[in-house]
Amino acid sequence: MKTCFVGGGNMASAMISGMVGQGGVAGDIVVIEPLSPARTALEQRFGVRTLPAVDASIAMVDTIVLAVKPQAARAAIMPVAQAIAGQPLVISIMAGVRISSLRTLFADKPGLAYVRAMPNTPATIQRGISGIYLEASVSAPQRAVVETLLSTLGAVVWVASEAMIDAVTAVSGSGPAYVFLAIEALERAAVDLGFSATDARALALHTFRGAAELAFVSETAPAQLRENVTSKGGTTAAALAHMHATQFTDHWVAAVQAAAKRAHVLGDELAAALQQAP
Ligand SMILES: NC(=O)c1ccc[n+]([C@@H]2O[C@H](COP(=O)([O-])OP(=O)(O)OC[C@H]3O[C@@H](n4cnc5c(N)ncnc54)[C@H](OP(=O)(O)O)[C@@H]3O)[C@@H](O)[C@H]2O)c1
């Protein structure tokens, strides 16, 4: 199976690292990446072949992974569309670029099967989660390829409609930022209570990591774990009462809904821009 990465940045590097680390053949991977230092780093770290621009050697690849920023989609995809002679599986991890736009950029070539995946930044340390949407034309063997490739970045969740990729973006794509904000808040509270900045960070970070890992290994639901540490009239109860009184969870849910709406609008804007003639 020959795989061609279009863009050799953070996400592509994380996927290639996982593929090669899990015994994938580096010689079966080619990366199109205009930046010379990035190409050298990819060749030296993983032994993959790199190209500064598309050439005829990618004509018969089995899988194409689109890993450029959405703004570079048109410039990156059009030469690829001209070079391919087979019917590869096309996996896009570009935020907000819809399959209808990909189809247009690939000049409506028949036989291509499209997949959209939305990973998140912990993917760069193989601790991410990706939401994945498969077009109906994706075959069972191609689905297995998708699962193998995206699992290199962490866990995967399948969604039944492309619109749900906007929801994935809002929940787990933007999610690390919500967690970082919560870590910042706990850190600030620790400083206000008299801890040094170093100790405040340690207290906040270890609390988040420990609680998340406990929730992962425990068979008990997070809500029950929370109740287990909340004795009546105790310290945790005092904090949670304040959070409930100020509608903390309602605000959190509304924030994620705002992100989902924004993802949809950004998708509309990108679709309109990509439908225009170059
Ligand atoms: N990072 C995340 O958390 C995350 C999460 C979900 C989805 N994504 C999506 O994943 C995609 C990649 O993100 P990333 O963080 O890996 O971006 P990145 O590090 O900027 O990587 C993109 C790479 O593609 C290269 N490139 C630009 N134009 C190209 C072209 N015409 N042909 C080939 N390569 C080209 C860029 O080179 P230059 O630097 O020279 O432009 C850059 O090295 C984006 O669409 C992003 O929305 C990222």
CSV table of C-alpha atoms and ligand atoms in Angstrom, one decimal:
chain,number,residue,atom,x,y,z
A,1,MET,CA,0.0,0.0,0.0
A,2,LYS,CA,1.6,3.3,-1.1
A,3,THR,CA,0.6,6.4,0.8
A,4,CYS,CA,1.1,10.0,-0.3
A,5,PHE,CA,1.0,12.8,2.3
A,6,VAL,CA,0.2,16.2,0.9
A,7,GLY,CA,1.8,18.5,3.5
A,8,GLY,CA,4.5,17.4,5.9
A,9,GLY,CA,3.7,19.5,9.0
A,10,ASN,CA,2.7,18.6,12.6
A,11,MET,CA,-0.2,16.3,11.9
A,12,ALA,CA,1.4,14.5,8.9
A,13,SER,CA,4.6,14.0,11.0
A,14,ALA,CA,2.6,12.5,13.9
A,15,MET,CA,0.8,10.1,11.5
A,16,ILE,CA,4.1,9.1,9.8
A,17,SER,CA,5.8,8.6,13.2
A,18,GLY,CA,2.9,6.3,14.3
A,19,MET,CA,2.9,4.4,10.9
A,20,VAL,CA,6.7,3.8,10.9
A,21,GLY,CA,6.7,3.0,14.7
A,22,GLN,CA,4.1,0.4,14.2
A,23,GLY,CA,6.1,-1.4,11.5
A,24,GLY,CA,4.8,0.4,8.4
A,25,VAL,CA,7.3,0.4,5.5
A,26,ALA,CA,8.9,3.8,5.2
A,27,GLY,CA,9.6,3.2,1.5
A,28,ASP,CA,5.9,3.0,0.8
A,29,ILE,CA,5.4,6.6,2.1
A,30,VAL,CA,6.0,9.7,0.0
A,31,VAL,CA,5.5,13.3,1.4
A,32,ILE,CA,4.9,16.4,-0.7
A,33,GLU,CA,6.3,19.3,1.3
A,34,PRO,CA,7.6,22.6,-0.1
A,35,LEU,CA,9.7,23.5,2.9
A,36,SER,CA,13.3,22.1,2.5
A,37,PRO,CA,14.1,21.8,6.3
A,38,ALA,CA,10.8,20.0,6.9
A,39,ARG,CA,11.7,17.5,4.1
A,40,THR,CA,15.1,16.9,5.5
A,41,ALA,CA,13.7,16.3,9.0
A,42,LEU,CA,11.1,13.8,7.6
A,43,GLU,CA,13.7,11.9,5.6
A,44,GLN,CA,16.2,11.7,8.5
A,45,ARG,CA,13.6,10.8,11.2
A,46,PHE,CA,11.5,8.3,9.3
A,47,GLY,CA,13.4,7.3,6.1
A,48,VAL,CA,10.4,8.3,4.0
A,49,ARG,CA,10.7,9.7,0.4
A,50,THR,CA,9.9,13.4,0.1
A,51,LEU,CA,9.2,15.7,-2.9
A,52,PRO,CA,9.2,19.5,-3.0
A,53,ALA,CA,6.3,19.4,-5.5
A,54,VAL,CA,4.0,16.8,-7.1
A,55,ASP,CA,5.5,14.6,-9.8
A,56,ALA,CA,4.5,11.6,-11.9
A,57,SER,CA,5.8,9.2,-9.2
A,58,ILE,CA,2.6,9.6,-7.2
A,59,ALA,CA,0.3,8.5,-10.1
A,60,MET,CA,-0.6,5.1,-8.7
A,61,VAL,CA,-0.6,5.7,-4.9
A,62,ASP,CA,-3.3,3.8,-3.0
A,63,THR,CA,-4.0,6.5,-0.4
A,64,ILE,CA,-3.7,10.3,-0.3
A,65,VAL,CA,-3.7,12.1,3.0
A,66,LEU,CA,-4.5,15.8,2.7
A,67,ALA,CA,-2.7,17.5,5.6
A,68,VAL,CA,-2.2,21.1,4.6
A,69,LYS,CA,-3.9,24.2,6.1
A,70,PRO,CA,-7.4,24.7,4.5
A,71,GLN,CA,-6.2,28.0,2.9
A,72,ALA,CA,-3.6,25.9,0.9
A,73,ALA,CA,-6.2,23.3,-0.2
A,74,ARG,CA,-6.6,24.5,-3.8
A,75,ALA,CA,-2.9,25.1,-4.5
A,76,ALA,CA,-2.0,21.8,-2.9
A,77,ILE,CA,-4.7,19.6,-4.4
A,78,MET,CA,-4.9,20.7,-8.0
A,79,PRO,CA,-1.5,19.4,-9.1
A,80,VAL,CA,-2.2,16.1,-7.2
A,81,ALA,CA,-5.5,15.8,-9.1
A,82,GLN,CA,-3.6,16.2,-12.4
A,83,ALA,CA,-0.9,13.6,-11.5
A,84,ILE,CA,-3.1,10.7,-10.2
A,85,ALA,CA,-3.9,7.9,-12.7
A,86,GLY,CA,-5.5,5.4,-10.3
A,87,GLN,CA,-8.5,5.6,-7.9
A,88,PRO,CA,-7.0,6.3,-4.5
A,89,LEU,CA,-8.7,6.7,-1.2
A,90,VAL,CA,-8.6,10.4,-0.2
A,91,ILE,CA,-8.4,11.1,3.5
A,92,SER,CA,-8.6,14.8,4.4
A,93,ILE,CA,-7.7,16.1,7.9
A,94,MET,CA,-8.1,19.7,6.8
A,95,ALA,CA,-10.4,21.6,9.1
A,96,GLY,CA,-13.7,22.8,7.4
A,97,VAL,CA,-13.0,21.6,3.8
A,98,ARG,CA,-16.1,19.6,2.7
A,99,ILE,CA,-16.2,16.6,0.5
A,100,SER,CA,-18.1,18.5,-2.1
A,101,SER,CA,-15.2,21.0,-2.3
A,102,LEU,CA,-12.7,18.1,-2.5
A,103,ARG,CA,-14.6,16.5,-5.3
A,104,THR,CA,-14.5,19.8,-7.2
A,105,LEU,CA,-10.7,20.2,-6.5
A,106,PHE,CA,-10.1,16.7,-7.8
A,107,ALA,CA,-12.0,17.7,-11.0
A,108,ASP,CA,-14.8,15.2,-10.3
A,109,LYS,CA,-12.5,12.3,-11.2
A,110,PRO,CA,-14.6,9.1,-11.1
A,111,GLY,CA,-13.8,6.3,-8.6
A,112,LEU,CA,-12.2,8.3,-5.8
A,113,ALA,CA,-13.5,7.6,-2.3
A,114,TYR,CA,-13.4,10.5,0.2
A,115,VAL,CA,-13.0,10.5,4.0
A,116,ARG,CA,-13.0,13.4,6.4
A,117,ALA,CA,-11.2,13.2,9.7
A,118,MET,CA,-10.9,15.7,12.5
A,119,PRO,CA,-8.1,15.0,14.9
A,120,ASN,CA,-7.0,17.3,17.8
A,121,THR,CA,-3.6,18.6,19.1
A,122,PRO,CA,-2.9,15.7,21.6
A,123,ALA,CA,-2.6,13.7,18.4
A,124,THR,CA,1.0,15.0,18.1
A,125,ILE,CA,1.8,12.9,21.1
A,126,GLN,CA,-0.4,10.0,19.9
A,127,ARG,CA,-3.0,10.8,22.6
A,128,GLY,CA,-5.5,12.5,20.3
A,129,ILE,CA,-9.0,11.5,19.3
A,130,SER,CA,-10.3,11.8,15.7
A,131,GLY,CA,-13.9,12.0,14.5
A,132,ILE,CA,-14.2,10.2,11.1
A,133,TYR,CA,-16.8,10.4,8.4
A,134,LEU,CA,-16.7,8.0,5.5
A,135,GLU,CA,-18.5,8.5,2.2
A,136,ALA,CA,-20.8,5.6,1.3
A,137,SER,CA,-18.5,4.6,-1.5
A,138,VAL,CA,-15.6,3.8,0.9
A,139,SER,CA,-15.1,0.0,0.8
A,140,ALA,CA,-14.5,-2.3,3.8
A,141,PRO,CA,-10.8,-2.7,3.1
A,142,GLN,CA,-10.5,1.1,2.6
A,143,ARG,CA,-12.3,1.6,6.0
A,144,ALA,CA,-9.6,-0.7,7.6
A,145,VAL,CA,-6.9,1.5,6.0
A,146,VAL,CA,-8.6,4.6,7.5
A,147,GLU,CA,-8.8,3.0,10.9
A,148,THR,CA,-5.1,2.0,10.8
A,149,LEU,CA,-3.9,5.4,9.7
A,150,LEU,CA,-6.0,7.5,12.1
A,151,SER,CA,-5.3,5.2,15.0
A,152,THR,CA,-1.7,6.3,14.8
A,153,LEU,CA,-2.9,9.6,16.3
A,154,GLY,CA,-5.0,8.0,19.2
A,155,ALA,CA,-8.6,7.0,19.5
A,156,VAL,CA,-11.2,7.2,16.8
A,157,VAL,CA,-15.0,7.8,16.7
A,158,TRP,CA,-17.0,7.2,13.6
A,159,VAL,CA,-19.8,9.7,12.7
A,160,ALA,CA,-22.7,9.0,10.4
A,161,SER,CA,-23.0,12.3,8.6
A,162,GLU,CA,-20.5,14.9,7.3
A,163,ALA,CA,-22.3,17.6,9.3
A,164,MET,CA,-21.3,15.8,12.5
A,165,ILE,CA,-17.7,16.6,11.7
A,166,ASP,CA,-18.6,20.2,12.8
A,167,ALA,CA,-19.8,18.8,16.1
A,168,VAL,CA,-16.5,16.8,16.5
A,169,THR,CA,-14.6,20.0,15.8
A,170,ALA,CA,-16.6,21.8,18.6
A,171,VAL,CA,-16.2,19.0,21.2
A,172,SER,CA,-12.8,17.4,20.8
A,173,GLY,CA,-11.1,19.5,18.0
A,174,SER,CA,-11.4,22.7,20.1
A,175,GLY,CA,-11.7,20.7,23.3
A,176,PRO,CA,-8.0,20.9,24.3
A,177,ALA,CA,-8.4,24.7,24.6
A,178,TYR,CA,-11.3,24.3,27.1
A,179,VAL,CA,-9.2,21.9,29.2
A,180,PHE,CA,-6.2,24.3,29.0
A,181,LEU,CA,-8.5,27.1,30.2
A,182,ALA,CA,-9.7,25.0,33.1
A,183,ILE,CA,-6.1,24.2,34.0
A,184,GLU,CA,-5.3,27.9,33.9
A,185,ALA,CA,-8.2,28.6,36.3
A,186,LEU,CA,-7.2,26.0,38.8
A,187,GLU,CA,-3.6,27.3,38.6
A,188,ARG,CA,-4.8,30.9,39.3
A,189,ALA,CA,-6.8,29.7,42.2
A,190,ALA,CA,-3.8,28.0,43.7
A,191,VAL,CA,-1.6,31.1,43.3
A,192,ASP,CA,-4.4,33.2,45.0
A,193,LEU,CA,-4.3,30.7,47.9
A,194,GLY,CA,-0.6,31.3,48.4
A,195,PHE,CA,1.3,28.7,46.2
A,196,SER,CA,4.3,29.6,44.1
A,197,ALA,CA,3.7,29.6,40.3
A,198,THR,CA,5.7,26.3,40.0
A,199,ASP,CA,3.7,24.5,42.7
A,200,ALA,CA,0.4,25.9,41.4
A,201,ARG,CA,1.1,24.5,38.0
A,202,ALA,CA,2.1,21.1,39.4
A,203,LEU,CA,-1.0,21.0,41.5
A,204,ALA,CA,-3.3,21.9,38.6
A,205,LEU,CA,-1.6,19.7,36.0
A,206,HIS,CA,-1.4,16.6,38.2
A,207,THR,CA,-5.0,17.0,39.3
A,208,PHE,CA,-6.2,17.1,35.7
A,209,ARG,CA,-4.0,14.2,34.5
A,210,GLY,CA,-4.8,12.1,37.6
A,211,ALA,CA,-8.5,12.7,37.5
A,212,ALA,CA,-8.6,12.0,33.7
A,213,GLU,CA,-6.6,8.8,34.1
A,214,LEU,CA,-8.7,7.6,37.0
A,215,ALA,CA,-11.9,8.2,35.0
A,216,PHE,CA,-10.3,6.2,32.1
A,217,VAL,CA,-9.4,3.1,34.2
A,218,SER,CA,-12.5,3.2,36.4
A,219,GLU,CA,-15.7,1.4,35.5
A,220,THR,CA,-17.6,4.1,37.4
A,221,ALA,CA,-19.1,7.0,35.4
A,222,PRO,CA,-17.5,10.5,35.9
A,223,ALA,CA,-20.7,11.8,37.6
A,224,GLN,CA,-20.4,9.0,40.3
A,225,LEU,CA,-16.7,9.6,40.7
A,226,ARG,CA,-17.5,13.2,41.4
A,227,GLU,CA,-20.2,12.3,43.9
A,228,ASN,CA,-17.7,9.9,45.6
A,229,VAL,CA,-15.4,12.7,46.4
A,230,THR,CA,-18.2,15.1,47.5
A,231,SER,CA,-19.1,14.6,51.2
A,232,LYS,CA,-22.1,16.5,52.5
A,233,GLY,CA,-21.1,19.8,54.0
A,234,GLY,CA,-17.5,19.3,52.9
A,235,THR,CA,-15.0,21.3,50.9
A,236,THR,CA,-15.7,19.8,47.5
A,237,ALA,CA,-19.5,20.4,48.1
A,238,ALA,CA,-18.8,24.1,48.8
A,239,ALA,CA,-17.0,24.5,45.5
A,240,LEU,CA,-19.5,22.5,43.5
A,241,ALA,CA,-22.4,24.5,45.1
A,242,HIS,CA,-20.8,27.7,43.8
A,243,MET,CA,-20.3,26.1,40.3
A,244,HIS,CA,-24.0,25.0,40.2
A,245,ALA,CA,-25.2,28.4,41.4
A,246,THR,CA,-23.3,30.1,38.6
A,247,GLN,CA,-24.5,27.6,35.9
A,248,PHE,CA,-21.0,26.5,35.3
A,249,THR,CA,-22.0,23.4,33.2
A,250,ASP,CA,-24.7,25.3,31.3
A,251,HIS,CA,-22.1,27.9,30.3
A,252,TRP,CA,-19.7,25.1,29.2
A,253,VAL,CA,-22.4,23.5,27.0
A,254,ALA,CA,-23.4,26.8,25.5
A,255,ALA,CA,-19.7,27.5,24.6
A,256,VAL,CA,-19.4,24.2,22.8
A,257,GLN,CA,-22.6,24.9,20.9
A,258,ALA,CA,-21.1,28.3,19.9
A,259,ALA,CA,-18.0,26.4,18.5
A,260,ALA,CA,-20.3,24.0,16.5
A,261,LYS,CA,-22.1,27.0,15.0
A,262,ARG,CA,-18.8,28.7,14.1
A,263,ALA,CA,-17.5,25.5,12.5
A,264,HIS,CA,-20.6,25.3,10.3
A,265,VAL,CA,-20.2,29.0,9.2
A,266,LEU,CA,-16.4,28.6,8.5
A,267,GLY,CA,-17.3,25.5,6.5
A,268,ASP,CA,-19.8,27.5,4.4
A,269,GLU,CA,-17.2,30.2,3.8
A,270,LEU,CA,-14.5,27.8,2.7
A,271,ALA,CA,-17.0,25.9,0.5
A,272,ALA,CA,-17.9,29.2,-1.2
A,273,ALA,CA,-14.3,30.2,-1.7
A,274,LEU,CA,-13.3,26.8,-3.0
A,275,GLN,CA,-16.2,26.7,-5.6
A,276,GLN,CA,-14.9,29.9,-7.2
A,277,ALA,CA,-12.6,29.6,-10.3
A,278,PRO,CA,-8.9,29.9,-9.4
B,1,LIG,N1,-3.1,20.9,14.6
B,1,LIG,C1,-4.3,20.5,15.0
B,1,LIG,O1,-4.6,20.3,16.1
B,1,LIG,C2,-5.3,20.1,14.0
B,1,LIG,C3,-6.5,19.5,14.4
B,1,LIG,C4,-7.4,19.1,13.5
B,1,LIG,C5,-7.2,19.3,12.1
B,1,LIG,N2,-6.0,19.9,11.8
B,1,LIG,C6,-5.8,20.2,10.4
B,1,LIG,O2,-4.8,19.4,9.9
B,1,LIG,C7,-4.2,20.1,8.8
B,1,LIG,C8,-2.7,20.2,9.0
B,1,LIG,O3,-2.4,20.8,10.3
B,1,LIG,P1,-0.9,20.9,10.8
B,1,LIG,O4,-1.0,21.5,12.2
B,1,LIG,O5,-0.2,19.7,10.5
B,1,LIG,O6,-0.4,22.1,9.8
B,1,LIG,P2,1.1,22.5,9.4
B,1,LIG,O7,2.1,22.0,10.5
B,1,LIG,O8,1.1,23.9,9.0
B,1,LIG,O9,1.4,21.6,8.2
B,1,LIG,C9,1.0,21.9,6.9
B,1,LIG,C10,2.2,21.7,5.9
B,1,LIG,O10,1.8,21.7,4.6
B,1,LIG,C11,2.7,22.4,3.8
B,1,LIG,N3,2.1,22.9,2.6
B,1,LIG,C12,1.6,24.2,2.3
B,1,LIG,N4,1.3,24.3,1.0
B,1,LIG,C13,1.5,23.1,0.4
B,1,LIG,C14,1.3,22.6,-0.9
B,1,LIG,N5,0.8,23.3,-1.8
B,1,LIG,N6,1.7,21.3,-1.1
B,1,LIG,C15,2.2,20.5,-0.2
B,1,LIG,N7,2.4,21.0,1.1
B,1,LIG,C16,2.1,22.2,1.4
B,1,LIG,C17,3.1,23.5,4.8
B,1,LIG,O11,4.3,24.2,4.3
B,1,LIG,P3,4.4,25.8,4.7
B,1,LIG,O12,4.7,25.9,6.1
B,1,LIG,O13,5.5,26.2,3.7
B,1,LIG,O14,3.1,26.4,4.3
B,1,LIG,C18,3.2,22.8,6.1
B,1,LIG,O15,4.5,22.2,6.2
B,1,LIG,C19,-4.8,21.5,8.8
B,1,LIG,O16,-5.8,21.6,7.8
B,1,LIG,C20,-5.5,21.6,10.1
B,1,LIG,O17,-6.7,22.4,10.0
B,1,LIG,C21,-5.1,20.3,12.6
